Every structure is written in structure tokens, then in C-alpha cells.
mmCIF file of C-alpha atoms in Angstrom:
data_model
loop_
_atom_site.group_PDB
_atom_site.id
_atom_site.type_symbol
_atom_site.label_atom_id
_atom_site.label_comp_id
_atom_site.label_asym_id
_atom_site.label_seq_id
_atom_site.Cartn_x
_atom_site.Cartn_y
_atom_site.Cartn_z
ATOM 1 C CA MET U 1 16.976 22.106 -1.322
ATOM 2 C CA LYS U 2 17.203 20.927 -4.949
ATOM 3 C CA ALA U 3 19.408 18.046 -3.876
ATOM 4 C CA ILE U 4 16.930 17.028 -1.189
ATOM 5 C CA LEU U 5 14.064 17.004 -3.654
ATOM 6 C CA ARG U 6 15.984 15.202 -6.371
ATOM 7 C CA ASN U 7 17.116 12.461 -4.026
ATOM 8 C CA ALA U 8 13.607 11.989 -2.698
ATOM 9 C CA ILE U 9 12.062 11.677 -6.143
ATOM 10 C CA ALA U 10 14.705 9.279 -7.379
ATOM 11 C CA ALA U 11 14.316 6.984 -4.397
ATOM 12 C CA ALA U 12 12.520 3.720 -5.034
ATOM 13 C CA ALA U 13 10.687 3.974 -1.719
ATOM 14 C CA VAL U 14 7.829 5.951 -0.251
ATOM 15 C CA LEU U 15 8.720 8.424 2.484
ATOM 16 C CA THR U 16 6.367 8.701 5.433
ATOM 17 C CA ALA U 17 6.502 10.180 8.891
ATOM 18 C CA ALA U 18 7.663 6.808 10.085
ATOM 19 C CA GLY U 19 10.566 6.715 7.631
ATOM 20 C CA ALA U 20 11.382 5.048 4.317
ATOM 21 C CA TYR U 21 10.645 1.534 3.189
ATOM 22 C CA ALA U 22 10.849 -0.522 0.025
ATOM 23 C CA ALA U 23 7.649 -1.437 -1.785
ATOM 24 C CA HIS U 24 6.658 -3.567 -4.768
ATOM 25 C CA PRO U 25 3.897 -3.756 -7.398
ATOM 26 C CA ALA U 26 0.902 -5.987 -6.886
ATOM 27 C CA MET U 27 -2.105 -7.162 -8.871
ATOM 28 C CA LEU U 28 -5.472 -7.883 -7.318
ATOM 29 C CA ILE U 29 -6.955 -10.907 -9.069
ATOM 30 C CA GLY U 30 -10.485 -12.194 -8.668
ATOM 31 C CA TYR U 31 -9.424 -15.775 -8.000
ATOM 32 C CA ASN U 32 -7.613 -17.800 -5.360
ATOM 33 C CA SER U 33 -4.498 -18.308 -7.483
ATOM 34 C CA LEU U 34 -3.090 -17.735 -10.948
ATOM 35 C CA ASP U 35 -3.899 -21.293 -12.008
ATOM 36 C CA ALA U 36 -7.488 -20.878 -10.852
ATOM 37 C CA ILE U 37 -8.194 -18.008 -13.274
ATOM 38 C CA ASP U 38 -10.622 -19.358 -15.865
ATOM 39 C CA ASN U 39 -10.966 -16.122 -17.821
ATOM 40 C CA TYR U 40 -8.433 -16.113 -20.658
ATOM 41 C CA GLN U 41 -8.091 -12.304 -20.782
ATOM 42 C CA GLU U 42 -7.470 -11.918 -17.067
ATOM 43 C CA TYR U 43 -5.273 -15.013 -16.949
ATOM 44 C CA GLU U 44 -2.946 -13.740 -19.666
ATOM 45 C CA ALA U 45 -2.623 -10.351 -17.987
ATOM 46 C CA ALA U 46 -1.842 -11.917 -14.602
ATOM 47 C CA ARG U 47 0.577 -14.416 -16.116
ATOM 48 C CA TRP U 48 2.452 -11.665 -17.952
ATOM 49 C CA PHE U 49 2.586 -9.571 -14.785
ATOM 50 C CA SER U 50 3.943 -12.475 -12.731
ATOM 51 C CA LEU U 51 6.642 -13.325 -15.252
ATOM 52 C CA ASN U 52 7.756 -9.875 -16.395
ATOM 53 C CA VAL U 53 7.335 -7.310 -13.614
ATOM 54 C CA LYS U 54 10.045 -7.185 -10.966
ATOM 55 C CA ASP U 55 8.930 -8.194 -7.470
ATOM 56 C CA ALA U 56 5.358 -8.689 -8.694
ATOM 57 C CA GLU U 57 2.815 -10.095 -6.256
ATOM 58 C CA LEU U 58 -0.629 -11.487 -6.965
ATOM 59 C CA ILE U 59 -3.173 -10.663 -4.265
ATOM 60 C CA THR U 60 -6.216 -12.883 -3.886
ATOM 61 C CA PRO U 61 -9.624 -11.699 -2.648
ATOM 62 C CA ALA U 62 -9.066 -13.357 0.733
ATOM 63 C CA ASP U 63 -5.905 -11.313 1.317
ATOM 64 C CA ALA U 64 -6.998 -8.005 -0.205
ATOM 65 C CA ALA U 65 -8.063 -6.288 3.021
ATOM 66 C CA THR U 66 -4.748 -6.977 4.774
ATOM 67 C CA LYS U 67 -2.220 -6.841 1.924
ATOM 68 C CA ILE U 68 -3.343 -3.694 0.117
ATOM 69 C CA ASN U 69 -1.500 -0.924 1.917
ATOM 70 C CA ALA U 70 0.854 1.876 0.916
ATOM 71 C CA LYS U 71 3.605 0.544 3.163
ATOM 72 C CA ASP U 72 4.149 -2.582 1.096
ATOM 73 C CA ILE U 73 2.738 -1.804 -2.370
ATOM 74 C CA ASP U 74 3.771 1.028 -4.690
ATOM 75 C CA CYS U 75 1.421 0.166 -7.567
ATOM 76 C CA LEU U 76 -1.805 -1.814 -7.435
ATOM 77 C CA TRP U 77 -3.116 -3.138 -10.771
ATOM 78 C CA ILE U 78 -6.709 -4.281 -11.210
ATOM 79 C CA ASN U 79 -7.695 -5.740 -14.574
ATOM 80 C CA ILE U 80 -11.278 -6.916 -15.143
ATOM 81 C CA ASP U 81 -12.286 -8.113 -18.618
ATOM 82 C CA ARG U 82 -15.226 -10.508 -18.792
ATOM 83 C CA LEU U 83 -17.940 -11.479 -21.256
ATOM 84 C CA ASN U 84 -21.590 -10.499 -20.915
ATOM 85 C CA THR U 85 -21.545 -9.257 -17.314
ATOM 86 C CA GLY U 86 -23.389 -5.996 -17.908
ATOM 87 C CA LYS U 87 -22.382 -2.417 -17.190
ATOM 88 C CA GLY U 88 -21.866 -1.803 -13.490
ATOM 89 C CA ASN U 89 -21.919 -5.479 -12.550
ATOM 90 C CA LEU U 90 -18.383 -5.875 -11.273
ATOM 91 C CA PRO U 91 -17.357 -9.259 -9.846
ATOM 92 C CA ALA U 92 -17.922 -9.632 -6.121
ATOM 93 C CA ALA U 93 -14.240 -10.480 -5.614
ATOM 94 C CA PHE U 94 -13.375 -6.847 -6.371
ATOM 95 C CA THR U 95 -16.272 -5.125 -4.633
ATOM 96 C CA ALA U 96 -16.355 -6.612 -1.128
ATOM 97 C CA GLN U 97 -16.604 -3.709 1.289
ATOM 98 C CA ALA U 98 -13.369 -4.614 3.090
ATOM 99 C CA THR U 99 -11.531 -4.687 -0.244
ATOM 100 C CA LEU U 100 -12.925 -1.328 -1.363
ATOM 101 C CA ASP U 101 -12.088 0.204 2.015
ATOM 102 C CA ALA U 102 -8.500 -1.056 1.762
ATOM 103 C CA ILE U 103 -8.060 0.370 -1.749
ATOM 104 C CA ARG U 104 -9.642 3.657 -0.713
ATOM 105 C CA GLN U 105 -7.240 3.992 2.233
ATOM 106 C CA TYR U 106 -4.280 2.885 0.121
ATOM 107 C CA LEU U 107 -5.031 5.609 -2.412
ATOM 108 C CA ALA U 108 -5.587 8.237 0.271
ATOM 109 C CA ASP U 109 -2.199 7.357 1.775
ATOM 110 C CA GLY U 110 -0.401 7.932 -1.532
ATOM 111 C CA GLY U 111 -0.529 4.519 -3.191
ATOM 112 C CA SER U 112 -0.981 4.455 -6.960
ATOM 113 C CA VAL U 113 -3.544 2.380 -8.837
ATOM 114 C CA LEU U 114 -3.811 1.078 -12.414
ATOM 115 C CA LEU U 115 -7.333 0.206 -13.556
ATOM 116 C CA THR U 116 -7.764 -1.499 -16.926
ATOM 117 C CA LYS U 117 -10.746 -2.554 -19.037
ATOM 118 C CA HIS U 118 -13.937 -2.983 -16.954
ATOM 119 C CA ALA U 119 -12.008 -2.082 -13.777
ATOM 120 C CA THR U 120 -12.256 1.597 -14.752
ATOM 121 C CA GLN U 121 -15.762 1.339 -13.254
ATOM 122 C CA MET U 122 -14.128 1.072 -9.815
ATOM 123 C CA LEU U 123 -13.108 4.742 -9.783
ATOM 124 C CA SER U 124 -16.240 5.947 -8.056
ATOM 125 C CA ARG U 125 -16.378 2.900 -5.776
ATOM 126 C CA ILE U 126 -12.936 3.688 -4.373
ATOM 127 C CA GLY U 127 -13.913 7.310 -3.907
ATOM 128 C CA ARG U 128 -11.773 8.930 -6.594
ATOM 129 C CA ILE U 129 -14.568 10.353 -8.767
ATOM 130 C CA ASP U 130 -18.236 11.131 -8.382
ATOM 131 C CA ALA U 131 -20.450 8.384 -9.790
ATOM 132 C CA LYS U 132 -21.861 10.867 -12.308
ATOM 133 C CA PHE U 133 -18.490 10.610 -14.093
ATOM 134 C CA ASP U 134 -18.457 6.811 -14.299
ATOM 135 C CA PRO U 135 -17.401 5.436 -17.711
ATOM 136 C CA ASN U 136 -20.381 5.494 -20.061
ATOM 137 C CA ILE U 137 -18.949 3.760 -23.142
ATOM 138 C CA TYR U 138 -19.158 0.081 -22.347
ATOM 139 C CA GLY U 139 -18.803 -3.239 -24.165
ATOM 140 C CA ASP U 140 -18.589 -6.841 -22.966
ATOM 141 C CA GLY U 141 -19.888 -8.871 -25.914
ATOM 142 C CA ASP U 142 -18.323 -11.411 -28.216
ATOM 143 C CA GLY U 143 -17.033 -8.837 -30.688
ATOM 144 C CA GLY U 144 -16.077 -10.026 -34.147
ATOM 145 C CA LYS U 145 -13.509 -10.326 -36.899
ATOM 146 C CA GLY U 146 -11.730 -7.426 -38.541
ATOM 147 C CA THR U 147 -8.699 -6.706 -40.679
ATOM 148 C CA ASP U 148 -7.863 -3.161 -39.529
ATOM 149 C CA VAL U 149 -5.364 -2.152 -36.852
ATOM 150 C CA TRP U 150 -6.709 -0.642 -33.642
ATOM 151 C CA ALA U 151 -4.607 2.096 -32.089
ATOM 152 C CA LEU U 152 -4.300 4.533 -29.211
ATOM 153 C CA ASN U 153 -4.086 8.237 -30.009
ATOM 154 C CA ALA U 154 -2.277 10.493 -27.534
ATOM 155 C CA GLN U 155 -2.782 13.669 -29.574
ATOM 156 C CA ILE U 156 -5.871 15.077 -27.901
ATOM 157 C CA GLY U 157 -7.704 17.596 -30.077
ATOM 158 C CA TYR U 158 -5.666 16.685 -33.154
ATOM 159 C CA TRP U 159 -8.391 18.346 -35.229
ATOM 160 C CA GLN U 160 -6.809 21.693 -34.334
ATOM 161 C CA LEU U 161 -3.732 20.732 -36.376
ATOM 162 C CA ASN U 162 -5.691 19.261 -39.272
ATOM 163 C CA PRO U 163 -5.279 21.509 -42.340
ATOM 164 C CA ASP U 164 -8.912 20.800 -43.238
ATOM 165 C CA ASN U 165 -10.003 22.695 -40.144
ATOM 166 C CA ARG U 166 -10.466 26.351 -41.002
ATOM 167 C CA ASP U 167 -10.783 27.390 -37.360
ATOM 168 C CA GLN U 168 -7.557 25.992 -35.993
ATOM 169 C CA ASP U 169 -6.729 26.834 -32.386
ATOM 170 C CA ALA U 170 -3.373 25.438 -31.252
ATOM 171 C CA SER U 171 -4.192 26.229 -27.627
ATOM 172 C CA GLN U 172 -6.824 23.458 -27.750
ATOM 173 C CA TYR U 173 -4.353 20.810 -28.951
ATOM 174 C CA TYR U 174 -2.828 18.663 -26.181
ATOM 175 C CA ASP U 175 0.086 16.444 -27.165
ATOM 176 C CA ARG U 176 0.425 13.648 -24.605
ATOM 177 C CA ARG U 177 2.807 11.504 -26.714
ATOM 178 C CA THR U 178 5.732 12.447 -24.458
ATOM 179 C CA HIS U 179 4.051 11.068 -21.337
ATOM 180 C CA ASP U 180 6.231 8.457 -19.643
ATOM 181 C CA ILE U 181 3.739 5.660 -20.284
ATOM 182 C CA TYR U 182 4.386 5.913 -24.041
ATOM 183 C CA ALA U 183 8.180 5.776 -23.867
ATOM 184 C CA GLY U 184 9.644 3.422 -26.480
ATOM 185 C CA LEU U 185 6.333 2.458 -28.095
ATOM 186 C CA GLU U 186 6.158 1.863 -31.829
ATOM 187 C CA HIS U 187 4.404 4.661 -33.707
ATOM 188 C CA GLY U 188 1.986 4.242 -36.586
ATOM 189 C CA ASP U 189 -0.518 6.093 -38.772
ATOM 190 C CA THR U 190 -3.209 3.483 -39.174
ATOM 191 C CA TYR U 191 -6.104 5.799 -40.056
ATOM 192 C CA ASN U 192 -7.153 8.180 -42.795
ATOM 193 C CA PRO U 193 -6.259 10.965 -42.487
ATOM 194 C CA PRO U 194 -3.006 9.658 -41.004
ATOM 195 C CA ILE U 195 -2.477 10.461 -37.339
ATOM 196 C CA ASP U 196 0.726 9.586 -35.509
ATOM 197 C CA ASN U 197 -0.586 7.091 -32.969
ATOM 198 C CA PHE U 198 0.341 3.880 -31.160
ATOM 199 C CA PRO U 199 -0.947 0.689 -32.868
ATOM 200 C CA MET U 200 -2.130 -1.840 -30.301
ATOM 201 C CA GLU U 201 -4.062 -4.664 -31.925
ATOM 202 C CA GLY U 202 -4.230 -6.246 -35.370
ATOM 203 C CA THR U 203 -2.316 -8.598 -37.633
ATOM 204 C CA GLY U 204 -0.813 -5.740 -39.611
ATOM 205 C CA THR U 205 -1.012 -7.872 -42.765
ATOM 206 C CA GLY U 206 -4.662 -7.436 -43.674
ATOM 207 C CA ALA U 207 -5.491 -10.886 -42.301
ATOM 208 C CA GLU U 208 -8.474 -11.231 -39.971
ATOM 209 C CA MET U 209 -8.324 -11.051 -36.207
ATOM 210 C CA TRP U 210 -11.135 -11.483 -33.694
ATOM 211 C CA ARG U 211 -11.416 -8.577 -31.243
ATOM 212 C CA GLU U 212 -13.915 -8.517 -28.369
ATOM 213 C CA ASP U 213 -14.239 -4.717 -28.484
ATOM 214 C CA HIS U 214 -14.451 -4.290 -24.721
ATOM 215 C CA ASN U 215 -14.291 -0.544 -24.219
ATOM 216 C CA CYS U 216 -14.982 0.903 -20.779
ATOM 217 C CA CYS U 217 -14.227 4.595 -21.166
ATOM 218 C CA TRP U 218 -15.768 8.071 -21.369
ATOM 219 C CA ASP U 219 -18.049 9.815 -23.848
ATOM 220 C CA LEU U 220 -17.100 13.325 -22.810
ATOM 221 C CA ASN U 221 -20.100 14.897 -24.513
ATOM 222 C CA ALA U 222 -22.522 13.126 -22.179
ATOM 223 C CA TYR U 223 -21.638 14.689 -18.803
ATOM 224 C CA GLN U 224 -22.870 17.761 -16.960
ATOM 225 C CA TYR U 225 -19.830 19.797 -15.953
ATOM 226 C CA THR U 226 -19.408 22.390 -13.237
ATOM 227 C CA SER U 227 -16.087 23.741 -14.543
ATOM 228 C CA GLU U 228 -15.655 26.107 -17.451
ATOM 229 C CA GLY U 229 -13.301 25.277 -20.296
ATOM 230 C CA ALA U 230 -12.641 25.595 -24.000
ATOM 231 C CA ASN U 231 -13.808 22.037 -24.664
ATOM 232 C CA THR U 232 -15.119 18.929 -22.931
ATOM 233 C CA VAL U 233 -11.623 17.553 -22.297
ATOM 234 C CA VAL U 234 -10.675 20.611 -20.258
ATOM 235 C CA LYS U 235 -13.988 20.557 -18.384
ATOM 236 C CA PHE U 236 -13.634 16.867 -17.561
ATOM 237 C CA GLU U 237 -10.041 17.376 -16.402
ATOM 238 C CA ARG U 238 -10.934 20.306 -14.164
ATOM 239 C CA ASP U 239 -13.982 18.626 -12.646
ATOM 240 C CA ASN U 240 -11.957 15.489 -11.856
ATOM 241 C CA THR U 241 -8.399 16.813 -11.273
ATOM 242 C CA ALA U 242 -7.232 14.676 -14.165
ATOM 243 C CA LEU U 243 -5.375 14.545 -17.475
ATOM 244 C CA VAL U 244 -6.821 12.875 -20.549
ATOM 245 C CA ILE U 245 -3.770 11.143 -22.017
ATOM 246 C CA GLY U 246 -5.253 8.783 -24.593
ATOM 247 C CA THR U 247 -8.245 8.286 -26.867
ATOM 248 C CA TRP U 248 -9.332 6.008 -29.730
ATOM 249 C CA GLY U 249 -6.775 5.916 -32.504
ATOM 250 C CA HIS U 250 -8.900 7.762 -35.055
ATOM 251 C CA VAL U 251 -10.445 10.429 -32.808
ATOM 252 C CA GLN U 252 -9.474 13.993 -33.673
ATOM 253 C CA ASP U 253 -11.909 15.897 -31.465
ATOM 254 C CA TYR U 254 -12.762 15.881 -27.746
ATOM 255 C CA ALA U 255 -15.420 13.169 -27.764
ATOM 256 C CA VAL U 256 -13.710 10.196 -26.092
ATOM 257 C CA ALA U 257 -11.339 9.770 -23.149
ATOM 258 C CA GLY U 258 -9.825 6.290 -23.166
ATOM 259 C CA VAL U 259 -6.779 6.683 -20.914
ATOM 260 C CA VAL U 260 -7.017 9.127 -18.019
ATOM 261 C CA GLU U 261 -4.556 10.027 -15.281
ATOM 262 C CA PHE U 262 -6.354 11.046 -12.092
ATOM 263 C CA LEU U 263 -3.967 13.265 -10.174
ATOM 264 C CA PRO U 264 -3.552 13.650 -6.411
ATOM 265 C CA THR U 265 -6.046 15.892 -4.651
ATOM 266 C CA ALA U 266 -6.202 17.544 -1.258
ATOM 267 C CA SER U 267 -7.723 14.401 0.244
ATOM 268 C CA VAL U 268 -6.256 11.679 -1.994
ATOM 269 C CA LYS U 269 -2.464 11.601 -2.229
ATOM 270 C CA GLY U 270 -2.292 8.750 -4.738
ATOM 271 C CA THR U 271 -2.434 8.715 -8.535
ATOM 272 C CA VAL U 272 -4.732 6.553 -10.660
ATOM 273 C CA ILE U 273 -4.358 5.724 -14.338
ATOM 274 C CA ALA U 274 -7.474 4.236 -15.892
ATOM 275 C CA ASN U 275 -7.243 2.611 -19.330
ATOM 276 C CA GLY U 276 -10.532 1.395 -20.744
ATOM 277 C CA LEU U 277 -9.581 1.053 -24.417
ATOM 278 C CA ALA U 278 -10.691 -2.015 -26.369
ATOM 279 C CA CYS U 279 -7.446 -2.015 -28.337
ATOM 280 C CA CYS U 280 -5.564 -3.033 -25.179
ATOM 281 C CA GLU U 281 -6.671 -6.664 -25.284
ATOM 282 C CA TRP U 282 -4.504 -9.338 -23.700
ATOM 283 C CA SER U 283 -5.591 -12.499 -25.476
ATOM 284 C CA PRO U 284 -7.197 -12.309 -28.947
ATOM 285 C CA ARG U 285 -9.179 -15.452 -29.739
ATOM 286 C CA ASN U 286 -7.502 -15.942 -33.096
ATOM 287 C CA GLY U 287 -4.942 -14.218 -35.246
ATOM 288 C CA THR U 288 -1.514 -13.079 -34.130
ATOM 289 C CA ASN U 289 -1.380 -9.586 -32.686
ATOM 290 C CA ALA U 290 1.560 -7.937 -34.415
ATOM 291 C CA PHE U 291 1.492 -5.109 -31.900
ATOM 292 C CA ALA U 292 1.380 -7.101 -28.664
ATOM 293 C CA ASP U 293 4.773 -5.692 -27.657
ATOM 294 C CA ASN U 294 3.319 -2.182 -27.745
ATOM 295 C CA HIS U 295 0.569 -3.196 -25.355
ATOM 296 C CA ARG U 296 2.995 -4.952 -23.015
ATOM 297 C CA LYS U 297 5.398 -2.014 -23.024
ATOM 298 C CA LEU U 298 2.543 0.410 -22.375
ATOM 299 C CA THR U 299 1.499 -1.655 -19.361
ATOM 300 C CA ALA U 300 5.050 -1.992 -18.040
ATOM 301 C CA ASN U 301 5.659 1.745 -18.499
ATOM 302 C CA THR U 302 2.440 2.594 -16.702
ATOM 303 C CA ILE U 303 3.314 0.409 -13.718
ATOM 304 C CA THR U 304 6.793 1.962 -13.492
ATOM 305 C CA TYR U 305 5.346 5.461 -13.782
ATOM 306 C CA LEU U 306 2.837 4.795 -11.011
ATOM 307 C CA GLN U 307 5.540 3.363 -8.765
ATOM 308 C CA LYS U 308 7.365 6.678 -9.158
ATOM 309 C CA GLN U 309 4.201 8.605 -8.295
ATOM 310 C CA THR U 310 3.835 6.625 -5.096
ATOM 311 C CA ALA U 311 7.414 7.506 -4.199
ATOM 312 C CA LEU U 312 6.709 11.118 -5.073
ATOM 313 C CA ALA U 313 3.712 11.163 -2.735
ATOM 314 C CA GLY U 314 6.207 11.294 0.140
ATOM 315 C CA VAL U 315 7.778 14.598 -0.973
ATOM 316 C CA ALA U 316 5.632 16.580 1.457
ATOM 317 C CA ASP U 317 7.361 14.843 4.362
ATOM 318 C CA ILE U 318 10.815 16.122 3.383
ATOM 319 C CA THR U 319 12.195 18.657 5.804
ATOM 320 C CA ALA U 320 12.799 21.936 4.008
ATOM 321 C CA ASP U 321 16.009 23.893 4.478
ATOM 322 C CA THR U 322 14.266 27.270 4.160
ATOM 323 C CA ASP U 323 11.605 28.989 6.239
ATOM 324 C CA ALA U 324 7.915 29.361 5.430
ATOM 325 C CA ASP U 325 8.445 32.819 3.901
ATOM 326 C CA ALA U 326 10.757 31.506 1.173
ATOM 327 C CA PRO U 327 9.989 32.250 -2.493
ATOM 328 C CA VAL U 328 7.978 29.700 -4.452
ATOM 329 C CA SER U 329 10.031 27.271 -6.550
ATOM 330 C CA TYR U 330 8.913 24.777 -9.170
ATOM 331 C CA PHE U 331 10.491 21.439 -10.096
ATOM 332 C CA ASN U 332 9.703 18.933 -12.806
ATOM 333 C CA LEU U 333 9.042 15.311 -11.892
ATOM 334 C CA GLN U 334 12.757 14.538 -12.247
ATOM 335 C CA GLY U 335 13.507 17.008 -9.441
ATOM 336 C CA VAL U 336 15.092 19.654 -11.680
ATOM 337 C CA GLN U 337 14.125 23.255 -10.895
ATOM 338 C CA VAL U 338 12.321 25.032 -13.733
ATOM 339 C CA ASN U 339 11.504 28.651 -14.495
ATOM 340 C CA ALA U 340 8.169 29.508 -12.904
ATOM 341 C CA GLU U 341 7.536 32.167 -15.541
ATOM 342 C CA SER U 342 7.619 29.775 -18.497
ATOM 343 C CA LEU U 343 6.047 26.519 -17.335
ATOM 344 C CA ALA U 344 4.829 24.316 -20.174
ATOM 345 C CA PRO U 345 1.562 22.436 -19.578
ATOM 346 C CA GLY U 346 2.165 19.466 -17.316
ATOM 347 C CA LEU U 347 2.625 18.310 -13.730
ATOM 348 C CA TYR U 348 5.118 20.041 -11.392
ATOM 349 C CA ILE U 349 6.193 20.123 -7.754
ATOM 350 C CA ARG U 350 5.545 23.485 -6.107
ATOM 351 C CA ARG U 351 7.797 24.178 -3.130
ATOM 352 C CA GLN U 352 7.564 26.998 -0.595
ATOM 353 C CA GLY U 353 9.235 26.767 2.761
ATOM 354 C CA ASN U 354 8.275 23.469 4.340
ATOM 355 C CA THR U 355 5.353 22.846 1.993
ATOM 356 C CA ALA U 356 5.566 20.766 -1.189
ATOM 357 C CA SER U 357 2.673 19.879 -3.454
ATOM 358 C CA LYS U 358 2.010 18.712 -6.989
ATOM 359 C CA VAL U 359 0.305 21.192 -9.316
ATOM 360 C CA LEU U 360 -1.136 20.853 -12.807
ATOM 361 C CA VAL U 361 -0.336 23.607 -15.298
ATOM 362 C CA LYS U 362 -2.777 23.903 -18.212
#
């Protein structure tokens, strides 16, 4: 059985009842072509995607309803980053009912989605979260000049390791730095006190750079939760079947979720990663971003990770070689069996008989 699982996870195709097929990443743009994009942030993102991601396809609004499907696409990226549009006012090219229906079905079928910048507001529109959990930290203005370096912090609840905290509780510290999306990124400690984080935007020399400061993420203190938990991060994760995997570079507490992985549920087989951090800006107006490679690598890693999750969504269709009364076994996302008695926090495959599912261990 281990061999069956490992081969399925490693495959670069989604398995369905109809069989296996190859798929590729796509990006839904709000224009009729790459050259027609007149927004410099969205143009740079789409241009980079077209030139650097293998088998990349740009999908226009006219083709969205027919081309967005889990048979052909293993990661769908939507990036929206525009000036002075107003919270909740997403461009019509992304919110046509036929387009939303196609994305909703794609996600339900096991397709994975990457939402960046203002596109994080699409989560409730595609049926993945309740609208009461829509991003509530929002910016779309001109921004301004600054000399500091903006970073992404993947140490959630770092305050619990801070020696200045007299009430340290290591069980409320969640280290997401080993998540696949951060593989190979340059580390930094751009804040005081120093926190090992991932610098994303700035000259790095003290020279000025203009940043638009377009956050579209979550103030976790502002929601009404139904789940219990030690802190707002845990409550948000439990209410939304999610993992908070990134926050603002300087944040030590549980106040802000900037990068969130929304895991598969009973009704939605696909995975969504939503990144609404202002530091992940594609085209600064002036100044050279010394950390642009970090942002590009983060994006490339995230696309690759989501492609793997789409492939993994087909695990439940694998025929088991044991009966339904077999003991429960757990596997990591590489298909290696792990000890069920000593599971570290993270995502695992739970296998019993002919049933396989992904489970989150806190």
C-alpha cells in the first residue's frame, strides 16, 4: 500500500475515476491578452508567469468559464492589484457569474487556487469561506516612499519565544518556516527585536523606494469565532479549516494573518493559498527591489506546491490493497508512512481500508 500511495503522490497528474491526465498551471487575467494589460502590477506578474513557469497558460475573461477545470489545470493563479478601487469592488472580469461558478466547481473537484493581493477577497465568492471572514485589512492607495525593508514572517506567535515575555508558552508558537512555499528563500532579520523572516521588498541600502502598501489580509482580532482555541490564530484556523503560514515581518503576536492555506474540506477537495501581503509587490514605481528574487521564488514555490496538492486530491480514488477493517495508517505528503503516536503538527494522509483523506494535526 505504501508504494501505491507514494507513486500516486509523486505523479504529476490528477487521478480521477476516469483515469489520469496531465495538467498545467494557468493564470486568470482581467484582460483580453498579456499586451492589453494596462495595470503595471498585474502586467509584471502575468509577464513573469508566462516567461518563467513551465507550461503556463493565460486565461482571458472570455475563456474562463470553459477553460477553468480540474481536468486541464492543476493550479489557477488570480492576482488583482489596482489603485483606488475600494474594498469589495473587484473587477467585473473576475466576478462574472459564469467565471465564479467555474472556479467554484474547479475547487470542489480538487483543483488548487492561488489568490494574491486584492484577489484574496474572492475566497467567499468562490464558496471557500463565509463572507464574515473576508479580509478586513485593505489598502489600494498610492502609498509612499520608505527606506526600510518589508518582510514576511512565518514564525506565528513568535512572542512566545521572546525572552522579554514572562509568560512564554511554546505550545502557542507555530513555526511555518519549513513550509514548502519558503524553500530556498533568503532569510533576514530586518526588525528590532530581530526576527528570522523573509525580506521581500526594499533597496537594502537605506535608499528610498516607493511602495503602494496594498495589503488585503486578516485582522484576526476582529472576527467572531465559533471554535475554541488558545489564541485567535487557532480559532481562525479551526473555523476555516486553514493554516496561517505567514504574517507581517514584525508581528510577534496573533493579530495578523497575511498568508493562509485553506485546506480541503468534506465538500471542497481543492487547496487555496491566499497571500494578501503588501510586501509582495510586483512592480515598485521607483527604486530597485533587492529582494525581488525572494518574491519570485515564493510565487514559484507556491504554484509548485499547489500543483502537488491538486495531484494529491486524487489519492481517494486509489484502490486499496486492504479491507475496510484495516488499521489506520498515516503518511506525510511525500508518501512516507509515519508513526501515528508521534505526529508533529502538520498535514497528513490518513488511510484506512479503501478510504484516504487529508487531516490536519495541531
